[in-house]
């Protein structure tokens, strides 16, 4: 578990993703894991310019981009179920547990025109990906 409050703006995240990066870093510390232990990140990924760019930069700054970390896959399941507000955490937690148990990384559907400002990550477009094993 990790949390932070970047306090950048009342309605917009820090465009560098610093607050999100710190929250993920704190979660890794709490779990006693390193960034290289993680093979999948289920991104918040709401298809908003500010949010997606900052979040992708946060992920790349902590875990490395796809050239630095070839094992990391990133997707947003909201592309399939939408943002269901209060239920989102529960739904995405269930999806992540299922992904780990089945070694399947869910896709980001409809990812056809990726914003050029997002970090260079493997966003698993259109179809799920099978992994040999996904321990975390």
mmCIF file of C-alpha atoms in Angstrom:
data_model
loop_
_atom_site.group_PDB
_atom_site.id
_atom_site.type_symbol
_atom_site.label_atom_id
_atom_site.label_comp_id
_atom_site.label_asym_id
_atom_site.label_seq_id
_atom_site.Cartn_x
_atom_site.Cartn_y
_atom_site.Cartn_z
ATOM 1 C CA UNK A 1 0.000 0.000 0.000
ATOM 2 C CA UNK A 2 1.254 3.470 -0.776
ATOM 3 C CA UNK A 3 -0.242 6.905 -0.969
ATOM 4 C CA UNK A 4 0.832 10.461 -1.614
ATOM 5 C CA UNK A 5 -0.741 13.836 -2.182
ATOM 6 C CA UNK A 6 1.133 15.940 -4.694
ATOM 7 C CA UNK A 7 -1.095 18.999 -4.081
ATOM 8 C CA UNK A 8 -0.144 20.258 -7.530
ATOM 9 C CA UNK A 9 -3.624 21.536 -8.367
ATOM 10 C CA UNK A 10 -7.114 21.113 -6.927
ATOM 11 C CA UNK A 11 -8.283 19.110 -9.972
ATOM 12 C CA UNK A 12 -5.157 18.230 -11.990
ATOM 13 C CA UNK A 13 -2.268 15.914 -11.162
ATOM 14 C CA UNK A 14 1.350 16.980 -11.365
ATOM 15 C CA UNK A 15 2.160 16.649 -15.087
ATOM 16 C CA UNK A 16 5.443 14.907 -14.231
ATOM 17 C CA UNK A 17 3.567 12.210 -12.284
ATOM 18 C CA UNK A 18 5.659 12.779 -9.167
ATOM 19 C CA UNK A 19 2.787 12.153 -6.732
ATOM 20 C CA UNK A 20 1.791 8.904 -8.432
ATOM 21 C CA UNK A 21 5.429 7.779 -8.593
ATOM 22 C CA UNK A 22 5.842 8.357 -4.864
ATOM 23 C CA UNK A 23 2.667 6.383 -4.087
ATOM 24 C CA UNK A 24 3.912 3.424 -6.153
ATOM 25 C CA UNK A 25 7.358 3.683 -4.565
ATOM 26 C CA UNK A 26 5.801 3.626 -1.075
ATOM 27 C CA UNK A 27 3.717 0.577 -2.062
ATOM 28 C CA UNK A 28 6.859 -1.236 -3.201
ATOM 29 C CA UNK A 29 8.605 -0.376 0.069
ATOM 30 C CA UNK A 30 5.617 -1.615 2.072
ATOM 31 C CA UNK A 31 5.613 -4.892 0.112
ATOM 32 C CA UNK A 32 9.418 -5.181 0.345
ATOM 33 C CA UNK A 33 9.661 -5.410 -3.461
ATOM 34 C CA UNK A 34 11.840 -3.680 -6.018
ATOM 35 C CA UNK A 35 10.593 -2.169 -9.281
ATOM 36 C CA UNK A 36 12.129 -5.104 -11.216
ATOM 37 C CA UNK A 37 9.837 -7.517 -9.290
ATOM 38 C CA UNK A 38 6.739 -6.062 -10.946
ATOM 39 C CA UNK A 39 5.579 -7.403 -14.302
ATOM 40 C CA UNK A 40 2.184 -5.699 -14.623
ATOM 41 C CA UNK A 41 0.704 -2.328 -13.717
ATOM 42 C CA UNK A 42 -3.036 -1.823 -13.988
ATOM 43 C CA UNK A 43 -3.043 1.883 -14.810
ATOM 44 C CA UNK A 44 -5.713 4.334 -13.719
ATOM 45 C CA UNK A 45 -5.784 5.165 -17.442
ATOM 46 C CA UNK A 46 -8.922 7.230 -17.929
ATOM 47 C CA UNK A 47 -7.947 8.541 -21.395
ATOM 48 C CA UNK A 48 -7.448 12.083 -20.166
ATOM 49 C CA UNK A 49 -4.460 13.995 -21.467
ATOM 50 C CA UNK A 50 -3.134 15.277 -18.162
ATOM 51 C CA UNK A 51 -3.853 12.123 -16.225
ATOM 52 C CA UNK A 52 -2.521 9.575 -18.694
ATOM 53 C CA UNK A 53 0.642 11.502 -19.518
ATOM 54 C CA UNK A 54 1.556 12.083 -15.874
ATOM 55 C CA UNK A 55 0.704 8.529 -14.896
ATOM 56 C CA UNK A 56 2.757 7.059 -17.733
ATOM 57 C CA UNK A 57 5.735 9.231 -16.786
ATOM 58 C CA UNK A 58 5.381 8.099 -13.167
ATOM 59 C CA UNK A 59 5.392 4.436 -14.213
ATOM 60 C CA UNK A 60 8.369 4.898 -16.548
ATOM 61 C CA UNK A 61 10.335 6.905 -13.965
ATOM 62 C CA UNK A 62 9.918 4.182 -11.345
ATOM 63 C CA UNK A 63 9.886 0.949 -13.362
ATOM 64 C CA UNK A 64 11.675 1.997 -16.557
ATOM 65 C CA UNK A 65 10.303 2.347 -20.061
ATOM 66 C CA UNK A 66 9.963 -0.644 -22.394
ATOM 67 C CA UNK A 67 13.608 -0.412 -23.478
ATOM 68 C CA UNK A 68 14.838 -0.443 -19.862
ATOM 69 C CA UNK A 69 12.330 -2.973 -18.533
ATOM 70 C CA UNK A 70 11.181 -5.488 -21.137
ATOM 71 C CA UNK A 71 9.167 -7.502 -18.581
ATOM 72 C CA UNK A 72 6.745 -4.715 -17.607
ATOM 73 C CA UNK A 73 3.269 -4.646 -19.149
ATOM 74 C CA UNK A 74 0.796 -1.822 -18.521
ATOM 75 C CA UNK A 75 -2.896 -1.692 -19.348
ATOM 76 C CA UNK A 76 -6.057 0.042 -18.279
ATOM 77 C CA UNK A 77 -9.054 -2.173 -17.721
ATOM 78 C CA UNK A 78 -11.227 0.963 -17.648
ATOM 79 C CA UNK A 79 -11.035 0.725 -21.428
ATOM 80 C CA UNK A 80 -13.449 -2.216 -21.075
ATOM 81 C CA UNK A 81 -15.578 -1.429 -18.010
ATOM 82 C CA UNK A 82 -15.368 2.360 -17.809
ATOM 83 C CA UNK A 83 -14.788 4.400 -14.682
ATOM 84 C CA UNK A 84 -17.349 3.141 -12.207
ATOM 85 C CA UNK A 85 -16.212 5.570 -9.494
ATOM 86 C CA UNK A 86 -16.550 3.958 -6.038
ATOM 87 C CA UNK A 87 -16.647 0.423 -7.417
ATOM 88 C CA UNK A 88 -13.518 0.849 -9.554
ATOM 89 C CA UNK A 89 -11.058 -0.269 -6.866
ATOM 90 C CA UNK A 90 -12.982 -3.457 -6.159
ATOM 91 C CA UNK A 91 -13.495 -4.318 -9.833
ATOM 92 C CA UNK A 92 -9.876 -3.678 -10.775
ATOM 93 C CA UNK A 93 -8.610 -5.604 -7.733
ATOM 94 C CA UNK A 94 -10.630 -8.636 -8.816
ATOM 95 C CA UNK A 95 -9.309 -8.306 -12.378
ATOM 96 C CA UNK A 96 -5.709 -8.094 -11.112
ATOM 97 C CA UNK A 97 -6.085 -11.165 -8.882
ATOM 98 C CA UNK A 98 -7.581 -13.051 -11.814
ATOM 99 C CA UNK A 99 -4.762 -11.846 -14.092
ATOM 100 C CA UNK A 100 -2.139 -13.120 -11.638
ATOM 101 C CA UNK A 101 -3.913 -16.458 -11.128
ATOM 102 C CA UNK A 102 -4.394 -17.055 -14.865
ATOM 103 C CA UNK A 103 -1.105 -15.438 -16.043
ATOM 104 C CA UNK A 104 -3.106 -13.247 -18.420
ATOM 105 C CA UNK A 105 -2.566 -9.522 -18.756
ATOM 106 C CA UNK A 106 -5.807 -7.730 -19.675
ATOM 107 C CA UNK A 107 -5.695 -5.449 -22.709
ATOM 108 C CA UNK A 108 -6.262 -1.766 -23.224
ATOM 109 C CA UNK A 109 -8.930 -2.040 -25.903
ATOM 110 C CA UNK A 110 -9.437 0.668 -28.524
ATOM 111 C CA UNK A 111 -5.860 1.924 -28.165
ATOM 112 C CA UNK A 112 -5.469 3.118 -31.743
ATOM 113 C CA UNK A 113 -4.176 6.694 -31.495
ATOM 114 C CA UNK A 114 -1.813 6.818 -28.568
ATOM 115 C CA UNK A 115 -0.863 10.279 -27.354
ATOM 116 C CA UNK A 116 2.765 10.917 -28.374
ATOM 117 C CA UNK A 117 3.397 12.561 -24.992
ATOM 118 C CA UNK A 118 2.906 9.366 -22.955
ATOM 119 C CA UNK A 119 5.943 7.383 -21.861
ATOM 120 C CA UNK A 120 7.177 4.528 -24.033
ATOM 121 C CA UNK A 121 5.590 1.596 -22.189
ATOM 122 C CA UNK A 122 4.050 -1.672 -23.398
ATOM 123 C CA UNK A 123 0.351 -0.802 -23.034
ATOM 124 C CA UNK A 124 -0.996 -4.209 -24.196
ATOM 125 C CA UNK A 125 -3.284 -2.882 -26.914
ATOM 126 C CA UNK A 126 -6.427 -4.693 -28.112
ATOM 127 C CA UNK A 127 -5.782 -8.273 -26.870
ATOM 128 C CA UNK A 128 -4.746 -9.879 -23.606
ATOM 129 C CA UNK A 129 -1.218 -11.249 -23.297
ATOM 130 C CA UNK A 130 -0.285 -14.591 -21.818
ATOM 131 C CA UNK A 131 2.665 -14.608 -19.404
ATOM 132 C CA UNK A 132 4.633 -17.676 -18.324
ATOM 133 C CA UNK A 133 4.142 -16.638 -14.728
ATOM 134 C CA UNK A 134 3.115 -13.471 -12.942
ATOM 135 C CA UNK A 135 4.185 -13.662 -9.301
ATOM 136 C CA UNK A 136 3.354 -10.023 -8.375
#
